[in-house]
Amino acid sequence: MNYFLVKSEPFKYSWDKFNEDGRTFWDGVRNYQARNNMKEMKEGDLVLFYHSNEGKCVVGVAKVVKEYYQDPTTEDPNWVVVDLAPVEALANPVSLAQIRAEESLADIALIKQGRLSVMKLKDTEFDKILEMSQ
DNA sequence: GCCAACGTTGGC
DNA sequence: GCCAACGTTGGC
């Protein structure tokens, strides 16, 4: 099982909207590194949902319900999407500042590579963030 | 709203 | 294949 983190700007696609929809295809990724990470997602993998810009915090957990396939919003075969569904909201959102302040999370791409929108997490990092949300 | 970081594009 | 110019992302 792998763990990931995806970013979304709440104005574009918020956690609330995601829960209303119940399921969505994760489109709009136009970065090769992020795309490659999406291609590694398998059904059942867990994904943290992060709000960028407004909020700047991890707000919930999602799961992969369908592996990658051609992005239906473009003809360009370079780009793919995965299907995600909400699992649960975090009791307390974990802010970027909290993550930055946590030594064991200093290496995650959210800190090191600010612009990457889909990233892989180690299971220990995933667990740590969940723990911080309790 | 500004600006730093960084990925992408295109001229050479 | 290098590198400057440009565009975009995202924190502040």
Coordinates of C-alpha atoms (C1' of nucleotides) in Angstrom, one line a residue:
Chain A
M1 CA 0.0 0.0 0.0
N2 CA 1.3 3.4 -0.9
Y3 CA 0.4 6.8 0.5
F4 CA 0.1 10.1 -1.3
L5 CA -0.8 13.7 -0.8
V6 CA -2.6 15.8 -3.3
K7 CA -3.1 19.6 -3.3
S8 CA -6.2 21.5 -4.4
E9 CA -7.0 25.1 -4.2
P10 CA -10.3 25.3 -2.3
F11 CA -11.6 27.8 -4.8
K12 CA -11.2 25.3 -7.6
Y13 CA -12.1 22.1 -5.8
S14 CA -12.6 22.0 -2.1
W15 CA -12.8 19.1 0.3
D16 CA -16.5 20.0 0.8
K17 CA -17.2 19.8 -2.9
F18 CA -15.3 16.5 -3.0
N19 CA -17.6 15.1 -0.3
E20 CA -20.7 16.4 -2.1
D21 CA -19.6 14.6 -5.2
G22 CA -18.7 11.4 -3.4
R23 CA -16.1 10.6 -6.1
T24 CA -14.1 12.6 -8.6
F25 CA -11.5 12.2 -11.3
W26 CA -8.4 14.1 -10.4
D27 CA -7.7 16.2 -13.5
G28 CA -5.7 19.2 -14.3
V29 CA -2.3 17.8 -13.4
R30 CA 0.1 19.2 -16.0
N31 CA 3.4 18.4 -14.5
Y32 CA 5.4 15.3 -15.3
Q33 CA 6.6 14.5 -11.8
A34 CA 3.1 14.8 -10.4
R35 CA 1.8 12.7 -13.3
N36 CA 4.4 10.0 -12.6
N37 CA 3.3 9.9 -8.9
M38 CA -0.3 9.5 -10.0
K39 CA 0.6 6.6 -12.2
E40 CA 1.9 4.8 -9.1
M41 CA -1.4 5.0 -7.4
K42 CA -3.2 1.7 -7.0
E43 CA -6.8 1.1 -6.0
G44 CA -7.1 1.3 -2.2
D45 CA -4.1 3.6 -1.7
L46 CA -4.7 6.4 0.7
V47 CA -4.3 10.0 -0.2
L48 CA -4.1 13.1 2.0
F49 CA -6.1 16.0 0.7
Y50 CA -4.4 19.4 1.2
H51 CA -5.8 22.8 0.7
S52 CA -3.3 25.2 -0.9
N53 CA -3.5 29.0 -0.9
E54 CA -6.6 29.3 1.3
G55 CA -6.2 27.3 4.4
K56 CA -2.9 25.7 3.7
C57 CA -3.7 22.6 5.7
V58 CA -4.4 18.9 5.3
V59 CA -8.1 18.5 5.7
G60 CA -9.0 14.9 4.9
V61 CA -8.2 11.4 3.7
A62 CA -9.2 10.1 0.4
K63 CA -8.6 6.8 -1.3
V64 CA -7.9 5.7 -4.9
V65 CA -10.9 4.0 -6.4
K66 CA -9.6 3.7 -9.9
E67 CA -6.0 3.6 -11.3
Y68 CA -4.8 6.1 -13.8
Y69 CA -6.4 6.5 -17.3
Q70 CA -6.4 9.0 -20.1
D71 CA -7.4 12.5 -18.8
P72 CA -10.9 12.9 -20.3
T73 CA -10.5 16.7 -20.4
T74 CA -7.7 16.6 -23.0
E75 CA -6.7 14.7 -26.1
D76 CA -3.0 14.9 -25.1
P77 CA -2.0 11.3 -24.2
N78 CA 0.7 12.7 -21.9
W79 CA -1.9 13.4 -19.2
V80 CA -3.8 11.0 -17.0
V81 CA -6.3 11.1 -14.1
V82 CA -7.2 8.8 -11.2
D83 CA -10.5 8.4 -9.5
L84 CA -10.6 9.4 -5.8
A85 CA -13.3 9.1 -3.2
P86 CA -13.4 10.7 0.3
V87 CA -12.7 8.5 3.3
E88 CA -12.9 10.8 6.3
A89 CA -12.3 14.4 7.3
L90 CA -9.5 15.0 9.8
A91 CA -10.8 15.9 13.3
N92 CA -8.4 18.8 13.3
P93 CA -6.8 20.0 10.0
V94 CA -3.0 19.9 10.1
S95 CA -1.6 23.2 8.9
L96 CA 1.5 23.7 6.8
A97 CA 3.1 25.5 9.7
Q98 CA 2.6 22.5 12.0
I99 CA 4.1 20.2 9.4
R100 CA 7.0 22.4 8.9
A101 CA 7.6 22.5 12.7
E102 CA 7.6 18.7 12.9
E103 CA 11.1 17.4 12.5
S104 CA 10.2 14.0 11.2
L105 CA 8.3 15.6 8.4
A106 CA 11.1 17.9 7.3
D107 CA 11.8 15.9 4.2
I108 CA 8.4 15.6 2.6
A109 CA 7.9 17.2 -0.8
L110 CA 5.2 19.5 0.6
I111 CA 8.0 21.4 2.3
K112 CA 10.9 20.6 0.0
Q113 CA 9.2 21.0 -3.3
G114 CA 6.5 23.6 -2.8
R115 CA 5.0 23.5 -6.2
L116 CA 4.6 19.7 -6.6
S117 CA 0.8 19.0 -6.6
V118 CA 0.9 15.2 -6.3
M119 CA 3.5 13.6 -4.1
K120 CA 4.3 10.3 -2.5
L121 CA 4.4 9.9 1.3
K122 CA 6.2 7.3 3.4
D123 CA 3.8 5.4 5.6
T124 CA 5.5 6.9 8.7
E125 CA 4.9 10.4 7.3
F126 CA 1.3 9.6 6.5
D127 CA 0.8 8.2 10.0
K128 CA 2.5 11.1 11.6
I129 CA 0.1 13.6 9.9
L130 CA -2.9 11.6 11.0
E131 CA -1.6 11.5 14.5
M132 CA -1.2 15.2 14.5
S133 CA -4.8 15.6 13.5
Q134 CA -6.1 13.8 16.6
Chain B
dG1 C1' -0.8 41.4 -4.6
dC2 C1' 4.0 40.4 -4.5
dC3 C1' 7.6 37.6 -5.4
dA4 C1' 10.6 33.4 -5.1
dA5 C1' 11.0 28.9 -6.9
dC6 C1' 11.0 26.2 -10.5
dG7 C1' 9.2 23.8 -14.7
dT8 C1' 8.7 24.5 -19.7
dT9 C1' 9.6 26.5 -24.1
dG10 C1' 12.2 28.0 -27.9
dG11 C1' 16.2 30.3 -30.1
dC12 C1' 20.7 29.5 -31.1
Chain C
dG1 C1' 22.1 20.5 -25.7
dC2 C1' 22.5 24.9 -23.4
dC3 C1' 20.4 28.7 -21.4
dA4 C1' 17.5 32.8 -21.3
dA5 C1' 12.8 34.1 -21.2
dC6 C1' 8.6 33.2 -19.7
dG7 C1' 4.6 31.3 -17.2
dT8 C1' 2.6 29.2 -13.1
dT9 C1' 2.3 27.8 -8.4
dG10 C1' 1.8 28.8 -3.9
dG11 C1' 3.5 31.0 0.5
dC12 C1' 3.5 35.2 2.7

